[in-house]
């Protein structure tokens, strides 16, 4: 690896446990949504990639674009504690939010929420939204996005300026020489792109 040290991944099962990990010394470098990085416990660097937040409309439901979702009587499903939940909780004025926990089968869970009528649309990152739309006959992607998640590298608060500069250099190089773009393409991700340098 570029830093010349062993790599051990630390995975979190949901957004809440990731947020709670900040300041606990559980990791040396975190990669995740900037909006979830606790600024009092971490220093975030440049964005690495960007993820569109989209709506999936239930079968039989139609919205001209993402801006038409926030209406009285519309129920919007989200993953509890996710960037979508955080954004929509502060920005929806008329629609009702219906939260479900993150699971290993989240696209199927979103489909069930839409199929059952408990939600009219499901708001999520494109990595959940597109598979959910593909998995539910009649479901459609609402045109447009309602926000963008900025994924960044974070270091625990108080790391040296030299450490921060080294991580920034590595991230910049990974974007410049195509490593990040190659990973996005290899994973076949829609609605995800390299953040500008």
XYZ file of N, CA, C and O in Angstrom:
788
model
N 0.843 -1.185 0.000
C 0.000 0.000 0.000
C 0.882 1.240 0.000
O 2.022 1.220 0.441
N 0.331 2.321 -0.452
C 1.070 3.561 -0.630
C 1.707 4.074 0.669
O 2.770 4.675 0.657
N 1.040 3.842 1.811
C 1.564 4.329 3.091
C 2.604 3.391 3.692
O 3.265 3.742 4.661
N 2.729 2.182 3.160
C 3.719 1.241 3.666
C 3.368 0.652 5.019
O 4.250 0.292 5.798
N 2.085 0.557 5.328
C 1.640 -0.027 6.596
C 0.559 -1.064 6.319
O -0.090 -1.031 5.278
N 0.363 -2.023 7.244
C -0.682 -3.031 7.037
C -2.062 -2.383 6.983
O -2.308 -1.347 7.607
N -2.966 -3.016 6.239
C -4.332 -2.510 6.078
C -5.309 -3.467 6.738
O -5.292 -4.663 6.482
N -6.138 -2.947 7.619
C -7.179 -3.764 8.251
C -8.500 -3.009 8.164
O -8.649 -1.936 8.769
N -9.463 -3.515 7.387
C -10.740 -2.799 7.256
C -11.574 -2.862 8.536
O -11.580 -3.867 9.243
N -12.259 -1.765 8.822
C -13.210 -1.701 9.929
C -14.546 -1.321 9.303
O -14.680 -0.238 8.743
N -15.510 -2.228 9.360
C -16.798 -2.010 8.697
C -17.867 -1.700 9.753
O -17.823 -2.230 10.866
N -18.836 -0.861 9.371
C -19.938 -0.518 10.258
C -21.245 -0.925 9.599
O -21.433 -0.707 8.400
N -22.183 -1.508 10.371
C -23.401 -2.057 9.783
C -24.442 -1.025 9.371
O -25.346 -1.335 8.611
N -24.323 0.205 9.874
C -25.312 1.220 9.533
C -24.725 2.606 9.779
O -23.664 2.739 10.403
N -25.406 3.650 9.276
C -24.869 5.005 9.424
C -24.667 5.421 10.880
O -23.693 6.114 11.203
N -25.583 5.005 11.778
C -25.472 5.426 13.169
C -24.191 4.919 13.822
O -23.521 5.663 14.536
N -23.845 3.654 13.584
C -22.632 3.129 14.217
C -21.380 3.752 13.621
O -20.379 3.941 14.322
N -21.429 4.115 12.336
C -20.304 4.834 11.729
C -20.138 6.192 12.403
O -19.033 6.565 12.816
N -21.227 6.920 12.576
C -21.176 8.231 13.223
C -20.636 8.095 14.646
O -19.803 8.883 15.091
N -21.098 7.069 15.360
C -20.680 6.875 16.752
C -19.216 6.465 16.883
O -18.625 6.594 17.957
N -18.599 6.006 15.801
C -17.192 5.575 15.870
C -16.223 6.741 15.972
O -15.088 6.570 16.426
N -16.650 7.937 15.594
C -15.755 9.089 15.619
C -15.354 9.430 17.048
O -16.185 9.501 17.942
N -14.046 9.610 17.228
C -13.520 9.955 18.544
C -13.244 8.771 19.442
O -12.812 8.938 20.583
N -13.470 7.549 18.962
C -13.278 6.353 19.795
C -11.975 5.612 19.507
O -11.699 4.594 20.124
N -11.205 6.081 18.533
C -9.934 5.423 18.227
C -10.084 4.084 17.536
O -9.168 3.257 17.578
N -11.202 3.848 16.873
C -11.450 2.562 16.218
C -10.797 2.454 14.846
O -10.674 1.367 14.310
N -10.398 3.593 14.266
C -9.795 3.588 12.932
C -8.779 4.716 12.834
O -8.801 5.664 13.619
N -7.905 4.595 11.831
C -6.895 5.624 11.582
C -7.270 6.513 10.404
O -6.868 7.680 10.346
N -7.993 5.951 9.454
C -8.464 6.685 8.278
C -9.892 6.202 8.003
O -10.143 4.996 7.991
N -10.810 7.132 7.799
C -12.190 6.759 7.470
C -12.537 7.286 6.085
O -12.100 8.371 5.704
N -13.299 6.503 5.348
C -13.830 6.945 4.055
C -15.339 6.798 4.139
O -15.848 5.695 4.338
N -16.032 7.917 4.025
C -17.478 7.874 4.144
C -18.097 9.210 3.797
O -17.391 10.170 3.465
N -19.425 9.286 3.878
C -20.108 10.537 3.558
C -19.619 11.681 4.448
O -19.578 11.549 5.679
N -19.273 12.776 3.825
C -18.786 13.943 4.569
C -19.805 14.387 5.620
O -19.452 14.774 6.721
N -21.093 14.310 5.274
C -22.143 14.776 6.172
C -22.198 13.958 7.467
O -22.702 14.433 8.484
N -21.667 12.732 7.455
C -21.680 11.892 8.654
C -20.420 12.042 9.507
O -20.355 11.516 10.615
N -19.421 12.745 9.001
C -18.155 12.899 9.731
C -18.316 13.956 10.820
O -18.612 15.114 10.535
N -18.130 13.548 12.050
C -18.273 14.461 13.182
C -17.093 15.433 13.206
O -15.970 15.039 13.514
N -17.347 16.692 12.884
C -16.256 17.664 12.727
C -15.495 17.922 14.018
O -14.326 18.292 13.976
N -16.128 17.692 15.164
C -15.406 17.906 16.423
C -14.416 16.781 16.720
O -13.526 16.929 17.551
N -14.564 15.645 16.018
C -13.692 14.495 16.268
C -12.840 14.089 15.071
O -12.094 13.112 15.157
N -12.968 14.804 13.948
C -12.234 14.393 12.746
C -11.970 15.587 11.844
O -12.665 16.599 11.900
N -10.941 15.439 11.029
C -10.627 16.417 9.989
C -10.825 15.730 8.647
O -10.179 14.727 8.357
N -11.739 16.263 7.830
C -12.005 15.682 6.513
C -11.164 16.365 5.451
O -10.947 17.575 5.506
N -10.710 15.566 4.497
C -9.943 16.093 3.381
C -10.839 16.343 2.187
O -12.054 16.519 2.323
N -10.229 16.336 1.022
C -10.966 16.588 -0.218
C -11.954 15.460 -0.495
O -11.776 14.316 -0.052
N -13.004 15.781 -1.244
C -13.957 14.764 -1.663
C -13.268 13.782 -2.610
O -12.448 14.178 -3.436
N -13.642 12.502 -2.483
C -13.078 11.456 -3.336
C -14.041 11.146 -4.485
O -13.652 11.119 -5.637
N -15.301 10.880 -4.137
C -16.311 10.668 -5.175
C -17.636 11.261 -4.722
O -17.818 11.602 -3.549
N -18.553 11.412 -5.683
C -19.864 11.999 -5.447
C -20.932 10.978 -5.818
O -20.800 10.268 -6.812
N -21.987 10.912 -4.997
C -23.068 9.954 -5.221
C -24.387 10.712 -5.296
O -24.734 11.459 -4.372
N -25.126 10.520 -6.376
C -26.431 11.147 -6.509
C -27.426 10.534 -5.532
O -27.451 9.313 -5.338
N -28.258 11.379 -4.947
C -29.386 10.922 -4.144
C -30.629 11.042 -5.025
O -30.906 12.106 -5.576
N -31.339 9.934 -5.161
C -32.460 9.860 -6.107
C -33.707 9.291 -5.430
O -33.626 8.693 -4.354
N -34.821 9.498 -6.089
C -36.082 8.910 -5.651
C -36.472 7.773 -6.586
O -36.333 7.887 -7.806
N -36.995 6.702 -5.983
C -37.622 5.613 -6.739
C -39.115 5.705 -6.470
O -39.544 5.681 -5.308
N -39.913 5.836 -7.520
C -41.366 5.927 -7.368
C -41.989 4.540 -7.392
O -41.595 3.676 -8.177
N -42.964 4.342 -6.512
C -43.687 3.074 -6.461
C -44.475 2.859 -7.752
O -44.812 3.823 -8.456
N -44.771 1.606 -8.088
C -45.605 1.343 -9.266
C -46.902 2.147 -9.199
O -47.552 2.208 -8.156
N -47.239 2.801 -10.294
C -48.464 3.584 -10.342
C -48.312 5.015 -9.857
O -49.233 5.818 -9.988
N -47.164 5.349 -9.276
C -46.911 6.721 -8.811
C -46.036 7.426 -9.836
O -45.121 6.831 -10.403
N -46.322 8.696 -10.072
C -45.573 9.434 -11.084
C -45.266 10.845 -10.590
O -46.130 11.514 -10.029
N -44.018 11.253 -10.781
C -43.571 12.593 -10.418
C -42.755 13.131 -11.591
O -41.897 12.435 -12.119
N -43.041 14.367 -11.994
C -42.350 14.943 -13.147
C -40.847 15.051 -12.903
O -40.044 14.832 -13.812
N -40.479 15.367 -11.668
C -39.058 15.447 -11.313
C -38.943 15.414 -9.793
O -39.954 15.430 -9.078
N -37.712 15.382 -9.296
C -37.471 15.257 -7.856
C -38.082 16.405 -7.065
O -38.483 16.234 -5.913
N -38.183 17.567 -7.683
C -38.754 18.722 -7.000
C -40.250 18.610 -6.755
O -40.807 19.385 -5.958
N -40.926 17.663 -7.401
C -42.369 17.496 -7.257
C -42.756 16.527 -6.140
O -43.945 16.331 -5.877
N -41.790 15.935 -5.466
C -42.074 14.920 -4.446
C -42.596 15.540 -3.151
O -43.447 14.951 -2.467
N -42.119 16.718 -2.799
C -42.472 17.328 -1.517
C -43.874 17.933 -1.562
O -44.056 19.141 -1.686
N -44.876 17.035 -1.436
C -46.271 17.472 -1.443
C -47.025 16.794 -0.305
O -46.673 15.682 0.122
N -48.039 17.452 0.173
C -48.877 16.888 1.232
C -49.460 15.551 0.764
O -49.900 15.430 -0.373
N -49.413 14.550 1.632
C -49.950 13.233 1.307
C -48.945 12.274 0.712
O -49.224 11.079 0.600
N -47.753 12.770 0.333
C -46.709 11.906 -0.222
C -45.871 11.343 0.917
O -45.426 12.083 1.808
N -45.660 10.036 0.897
C -44.829 9.376 1.910
C -43.486 8.993 1.277
O -43.456 8.319 0.251
N -42.401 9.448 1.908
C -41.048 9.246 1.383
C -40.291 8.288 2.293
O -40.024 8.600 3.460
N -39.930 7.123 1.766
C -39.132 6.171 2.522
C -37.663 6.540 2.480
O -37.178 7.036 1.459
N -36.960 6.316 3.589
C -35.516 6.557 3.663
C -34.889 5.521 4.586
O -35.566 4.892 5.392
N -33.577 5.390 4.476
C -32.810 4.565 5.415
C -32.528 5.421 6.641
O -31.971 6.517 6.528
N -32.910 4.931 7.790
C -32.745 5.689 9.033
C -31.288 6.107 9.253
O -30.380 5.285 9.187
N -31.083 7.408 9.494
C -29.754 7.924 9.790
C -28.864 8.146 8.587
O -27.741 8.619 8.729
N -29.337 7.817 7.398
C -28.524 7.940 6.181
C -28.410 9.405 5.758
O -29.163 10.265 6.232
N -27.487 9.704 4.833
C -27.435 11.069 4.297
C -28.776 11.517 3.711
O -29.143 12.684 3.836
N -29.522 10.599 3.090
C -30.845 10.953 2.554
C -31.776 11.381 3.682
O -32.483 12.389 3.576
N -31.796 10.608 4.753
C -32.628 10.919 5.914
C -32.238 12.281 6.479
O -33.090 13.139 6.739
N -30.956 12.513 6.654
C -30.494 13.784 7.223
C -30.891 14.969 6.349
O -31.347 15.991 6.851
N -30.720 14.824 5.042
C -31.055 15.927 4.141
C -32.562 16.159 4.093
O -33.037 17.283 4.250
N -33.323 15.091 3.870
C -34.764 15.245 3.702
C -35.454 15.673 4.995
O -36.449 16.409 4.959
N -34.941 15.257 6.136
C -35.521 15.673 7.420
C -35.496 17.187 7.583
O -36.361 17.762 8.237
N -34.497 17.817 6.983
C -34.366 19.275 7.089
C -34.947 20.023 5.895
O -35.092 21.246 5.950
N -35.259 19.325 4.816
C -35.644 20.027 3.592
C -37.040 19.709 3.062
O -37.537 20.442 2.216
N -37.657 18.630 3.534
C -39.038 18.372 3.113
C -39.978 19.183 4.002
O -39.839 19.185 5.230
N -40.926 19.845 3.379
C -41.861 20.683 4.138
C -43.249 20.076 4.250
O -43.942 20.288 5.245
N -43.673 19.318 3.234
C -45.039 18.799 3.218
C -45.104 17.276 3.249
O -46.005 16.702 3.857
N -44.177 16.615 2.595
C -44.196 15.146 2.533
C -43.839 14.548 3.893
O -43.190 15.180 4.723
N -44.271 13.314 4.103
C -44.016 12.584 5.350
C -42.858 11.607 5.139
O -42.792 10.926 4.124
N -41.951 11.527 6.109
C -40.815 10.606 6.012
C -41.133 9.304 6.741
O -41.642 9.313 7.862
N -40.837 8.182 6.077
C -41.000 6.842 6.654
C -39.622 6.207 6.687
O -38.999 5.998 5.646
N -39.117 5.915 7.886
C -37.749 5.406 8.039
C -37.727 3.887 8.219
O -38.561 3.340 8.935
N -36.735 3.253 7.559
C -36.494 1.829 7.781
C -35.016 1.640 8.091
O -34.174 2.437 7.663
N -34.672 0.605 8.862
C -33.252 0.388 9.186
C -32.475 -0.149 7.990
O -33.047 -0.807 7.111
N -31.189 0.147 7.975
C -30.314 -0.406 6.956
C -30.173 -1.896 7.199
O -30.060 -2.340 8.341
N -30.195 -2.669 6.120
C -30.002 -4.115 6.227
C -29.188 -4.582 5.039
O -28.953 -3.833 4.091
N -28.780 -5.839 5.077
C -28.025 -6.423 3.958
C -28.898 -6.522 2.712
O -28.379 -6.639 1.602
N -30.221 -6.485 2.888
C -31.161 -6.601 1.768
C -31.928 -5.292 1.593
O -33.134 -5.291 1.346
N -31.227 -4.165 1.674
C -31.909 -2.871 1.705
C -32.703 -2.582 0.436
O -33.790 -2.012 0.514
N -32.222 -2.974 -0.730
C -32.994 -2.719 -1.954
C -34.309 -3.490 -1.933
O -35.356 -2.957 -2.317
N -34.273 -4.722 -1.453
C -35.498 -5.520 -1.338
C -36.424 -4.924 -0.275
O -37.654 -4.907 -0.441
N -35.854 -4.419 0.822
C -36.660 -3.776 1.868
C -37.339 -2.522 1.318
O -38.504 -2.248 1.617
N -36.596 -1.752 0.509
C -37.172 -0.551 -0.120
C -38.319 -0.954 -1.052
O -39.375 -0.311 -1.065
N -38.111 -2.023 -1.816
C -39.162 -2.510 -2.723
C -40.421 -2.888 -1.948
O -41.537 -2.578 -2.371
N -40.242 -3.551 -0.819
C -41.396 -3.964 -0.019
C -42.143 -2.751 0.526
O -43.377 -2.724 0.564
N -41.414 -1.733 0.930
C -42.024 -0.494 1.415
C -42.873 0.142 0.317
O -43.996 0.598 0.559
N -42.348 0.154 -0.905
C -43.069 0.730 -2.042
C -44.243 -0.158 -2.473
O -45.334 0.333 -2.767
N -43.998 -1.465 -2.497
C -45.042 -2.415 -2.928
C -46.240 -2.387 -1.976
O -47.393 -2.468 -2.391
N -45.961 -2.259 -0.677
C -47.009 -2.309 0.340
C -47.811 -1.020 0.444
O -48.849 -0.983 1.117
N -47.326 0.050 -0.197
C -48.011 1.332 -0.100
C -47.626 2.137 1.119
O -48.186 3.210 1.369
N -46.672 1.640 1.896
C -46.230 2.398 3.077
C -45.413 3.615 2.677
O -45.212 4.532 3.468
N -44.895 3.618 1.436
C -44.192 4.787 0.892
C -44.557 4.927 -0.584
O -44.791 3.938 -1.276
N -44.629 6.185 -1.033
C -44.895 6.468 -2.440
C -43.605 6.542 -3.247
O -43.578 6.238 -4.438
N -42.552 6.991 -2.590
C -41.217 7.039 -3.191
C -40.217 6.618 -2.140
O -40.493 6.670 -0.935
N -39.048 6.190 -2.600
C -37.959 5.872 -1.685
C -36.772 6.740 -2.068
O -36.350 6.740 -3.232
N -36.256 7.511 -1.118
C -35.121 8.391 -1.371
C -33.844 7.772 -0.843
O -33.753 7.466 0.348
N -32.878 7.578 -1.729
C -31.643 6.912 -1.317
C -30.525 7.252 -2.282
O -30.745 7.868 -3.329
N -29.326 6.818 -1.925
C -28.222 6.995 -2.868
C -28.440 6.068 -4.052
O -29.190 5.087 -3.978
N -27.795 6.416 -5.155
C -28.031 5.679 -6.398
C -27.654 4.206 -6.291
O -28.212 3.372 -6.998
N -26.739 3.863 -5.378
C -26.341 2.469 -5.194
C -27.452 1.612 -4.619
O -27.456 0.392 -4.781
N -28.405 2.221 -3.948
C -29.596 1.526 -3.448
C -30.768 1.750 -4.399
O -31.532 0.838 -4.693
N -30.902 2.977 -4.899
C -32.058 3.339 -5.706
C -32.198 2.568 -7.005
O -33.275 2.040 -7.309
N -31.112 2.490 -7.779
C -31.207 1.787 -9.067
C -31.525 0.305 -8.898
O -32.418 -0.216 -9.592
N -30.858 -0.424 -7.986
C -31.242 -1.827 -7.792
C -32.686 -1.985 -7.298
O -33.376 -2.933 -7.679
N -33.146 -1.044 -6.464
C -34.532 -1.119 -5.988
C -35.494 -0.964 -7.158
O -36.466 -1.719 -7.284
N -35.231 0.007 -8.028
C -36.097 0.209 -9.198
C -36.072 -1.004 -10.118
O -37.107 -1.406 -10.660
N -34.896 -1.596 -10.291
C -34.774 -2.780 -11.149
C -35.492 -3.990 -10.558
O -35.941 -4.868 -11.290
N -35.597 -4.031 -9.223
C -36.158 -5.206 -8.555
C -37.659 -5.179 -8.367
O -38.242 -6.159 -7.901
N -38.297 -4.051 -8.698
C -39.739 -3.938 -8.484
C -40.426 -3.565 -9.788
O -40.328 -2.424 -10.252
N -41.119 -4.510 -10.422
C -41.799 -4.210 -11.684
C -42.731 -3.008 -11.539
O -43.513 -2.929 -10.592
N -42.597 -2.061 -12.471
C -43.436 -0.872 -12.446
C -42.838 0.301 -11.695
O -43.311 1.430 -11.822
N -41.798 0.049 -10.899
C -41.130 1.140 -10.190
C -40.285 1.932 -11.189
O -39.772 1.367 -12.157
N -40.172 3.223 -10.958
C -39.404 4.069 -11.871
C -38.505 5.018 -11.089
O -38.792 5.356 -9.934
N -37.425 5.451 -11.726
C -36.561 6.477 -11.155
C -37.187 7.836 -11.472
O -37.481 8.128 -12.629
N -37.407 8.646 -10.451
C -37.920 9.996 -10.656
C -36.805 10.824 -11.297
O -35.663 10.795 -10.820
N -37.085 11.541 -12.382
C -36.027 12.333 -13.027
C -35.386 13.341 -12.069
O -36.066 13.950 -11.252
N -34.085 13.474 -12.179
C -33.343 14.438 -11.370
C -32.848 13.848 -10.059
O -33.120 12.699 -9.722
N -32.104 14.641 -9.331
C -31.582 14.243 -8.023
C -32.091 15.224 -6.977
O -32.444 16.355 -7.296
N -32.158 14.773 -5.717
C -32.560 15.719 -4.673
C -31.366 16.205 -3.858
O -31.473 17.169 -3.116
N -30.224 15.573 -4.011
C -29.000 16.048 -3.368
C -27.851 15.168 -3.852
O -28.051 14.211 -4.596
N -26.654 15.499 -3.433
C -25.459 14.724 -3.771
C -24.688 14.458 -2.485
O -24.499 15.356 -1.659
N -24.269 13.204 -2.294
C -23.428 12.841 -1.150
C -21.973 13.006 -1.554
O -21.541 12.472 -2.579
N -21.249 13.740 -0.754
C -19.816 13.934 -0.985
C -19.059 12.978 -0.066
O -19.145 13.071 1.154
N -18.370 12.025 -0.671
C -17.603 11.029 0.089
C -16.167 11.515 0.215
O -15.530 11.869 -0.779
N -15.686 11.543 1.448
C -14.351 12.088 1.711
C -13.576 11.190 2.657
O -14.139 10.318 3.326
N -12.277 11.425 2.709
C -11.404 10.751 3.664
C -11.342 11.615 4.916
O -11.221 12.840 4.833
N -11.427 10.985 6.072
C -11.319 11.706 7.338
C -10.212 11.093 8.187
O -9.979 9.884 8.146
N -9.546 11.928 8.937
C -8.539 11.508 9.912
C -9.022 11.910 11.297
O -9.716 12.923 11.441
N -8.655 11.143 12.328
C -9.020 11.565 13.683
C -8.464 12.965 13.972
O -7.383 13.321 13.508
N -9.221 13.740 14.718
C -8.821 15.101 15.060
C -7.432 15.099 15.702
O -7.106 14.234 16.504
N -6.624 16.075 15.301
C -5.325 16.239 15.934
C -4.166 15.567 15.232
O -3.027 15.663 15.694
N -4.433 14.862 14.125
C -3.323 14.284 13.378
C -2.490 15.414 12.781
O -3.002 16.492 12.493
N -1.220 15.153 12.575
C -0.294 16.194 12.122
C -0.653 16.738 10.742
O -1.308 16.069 9.942
N -0.201 17.944 10.485
C -0.422 18.532 9.161
C 0.291 17.711 8.091
O -0.166 17.624 6.951
N 1.411 17.064 8.476
C 2.129 16.207 7.525
C 1.272 14.996 7.144
O 1.212 14.611 5.970
N 0.607 14.402 8.129
C -0.275 13.253 7.856
C -1.436 13.678 6.964
O -1.789 12.984 6.000
N -2.021 14.823 7.258
C -3.133 15.307 6.449
C -2.685 15.585 5.012
O -3.399 15.265 4.057
N -1.493 16.167 4.877
C -0.973 16.477 3.542
C -0.695 15.200 2.751
O -0.940 15.144 1.543
N -0.179 14.163 3.423
C 0.126 12.897 2.743
C -1.147 12.228 2.238
O -1.205 11.748 1.096
N -2.178 12.211 3.073
C -3.456 11.623 2.652
C -4.032 12.413 1.486
O -4.531 11.841 0.506
N -3.963 13.737 1.556
C -4.473 14.578 0.469
C -3.734 14.287 -0.833
O -4.345 14.219 -1.908
N -2.433 14.081 -0.736
C -1.621 13.772 -1.923
C -2.039 12.431 -2.538
O -2.182 12.305 -3.751
N -2.258 11.427 -1.691
C -2.647 10.097 -2.161
C -4.024 10.146 -2.835
O -4.230 9.568 -3.906
N -4.961 10.845 -2.208
C -6.313 10.960 -2.769
C -6.272 11.684 -4.111
O -6.879 11.242 -5.096
N -5.534 12.774 -4.171
C -5.431 13.543 -5.407
C -4.838 12.701 -6.530
O -5.336 12.702 -7.661
N -3.800 11.939 -6.210
C -3.174 11.081 -7.221
C -4.126 9.982 -7.679
O -4.224 9.689 -8.875
N -4.860 9.374 -6.731
C -5.796 8.302 -7.078
C -6.874 8.808 -8.026
O -7.297 8.091 -8.949
N -7.307 10.039 -7.835
C -8.301 10.617 -8.748
C -7.665 10.958 -10.094
O -8.236 10.680 -11.149
N -6.466 11.530 -10.044
C -5.805 12.012 -11.261
C -5.435 10.880 -12.212
O -5.597 10.995 -13.428
N -4.951 9.755 -11.676
C -4.476 8.673 -12.546
C -5.556 7.621 -12.851
O -5.284 6.624 -13.500
N -6.784 7.858 -12.374
C -7.899 6.998 -12.760
C -8.225 5.844 -11.842
O -9.066 5.005 -12.181
N -7.588 5.767 -10.680
C -7.875 4.653 -9.769
C -9.317 4.716 -9.263
O -10.030 3.713 -9.246
N -9.750 5.902 -8.867
C -11.118 6.043 -8.349
C -12.134 5.771 -9.455
O -13.090 5.012 -9.271
N -11.927 6.362 -10.618
C -12.835 6.141 -11.743
C -12.885 4.663 -12.133
O -13.953 4.112 -12.401
N -11.727 4.005 -12.137
C -11.679 2.583 -12.471
C -12.466 1.740 -11.484
O -13.153 0.791 -11.880
N -12.391 2.090 -10.201
C -13.130 1.342 -9.180
C -14.635 1.528 -9.358
O -15.411 0.579 -9.216
N -15.052 2.748 -9.681
C -16.475 3.022 -9.912
C -16.972 2.221 -11.113
O -18.032 1.589 -11.063
N -16.194 2.225 -12.192
C -16.590 1.491 -13.400
C -16.596 -0.010 -13.166
O -17.504 -0.718 -13.615
N -15.592 -0.509 -12.438
C -15.512 -1.953 -12.170
C -16.704 -2.431 -11.353
O -17.179 -3.554 -11.527
N -17.199 -1.570 -10.464
C -18.354 -1.933 -9.647
C -19.672 -1.722 -10.387
O -20.737 -2.112 -9.888
N -19.614 -1.099 -11.568
C -20.820 -0.859 -12.354
C -21.801 0.092 -11.692
O -23.016 -0.064 -11.828
N -21.285 1.078 -10.984
C -22.144 1.986 -10.227
C -22.727 3.092 -11.107
O -22.019 3.748 -11.858
N -24.039 3.277 -11.007
C -24.710 4.387 -11.699
C -24.843 5.550 -10.725
O -25.003 5.345 -9.524
N -24.811 6.762 -11.257
C -25.012 7.928 -10.403
C -23.860 8.215 -9.463
O -24.041 8.902 -8.457
N -22.680 7.679 -9.768
C -21.484 7.901 -8.953
C -20.389 8.416 -9.876
O -20.220 7.906 -10.978
N -19.661 9.425 -9.439
C -18.588 9.983 -10.266
C -17.457 10.493 -9.396
O -17.641 10.768 -8.213
N -16.303 10.613 -10.017
C -15.123 11.109 -9.310
C -15.333 12.579 -8.970
O -15.798 13.363 -9.795
N -14.997 12.947 -7.744
C -15.085 14.342 -7.337
C -13.978 15.134 -8.010
O -12.872 14.619 -8.193
N -14.250 16.370 -8.402
C -13.184 17.164 -9.024
C -12.045 17.423 -8.055
O -12.261 17.493 -6.843
N -10.833 17.536 -8.587
C -9.660 17.800 -7.738
C -9.638 19.249 -7.323
O -10.160 20.103 -7.970
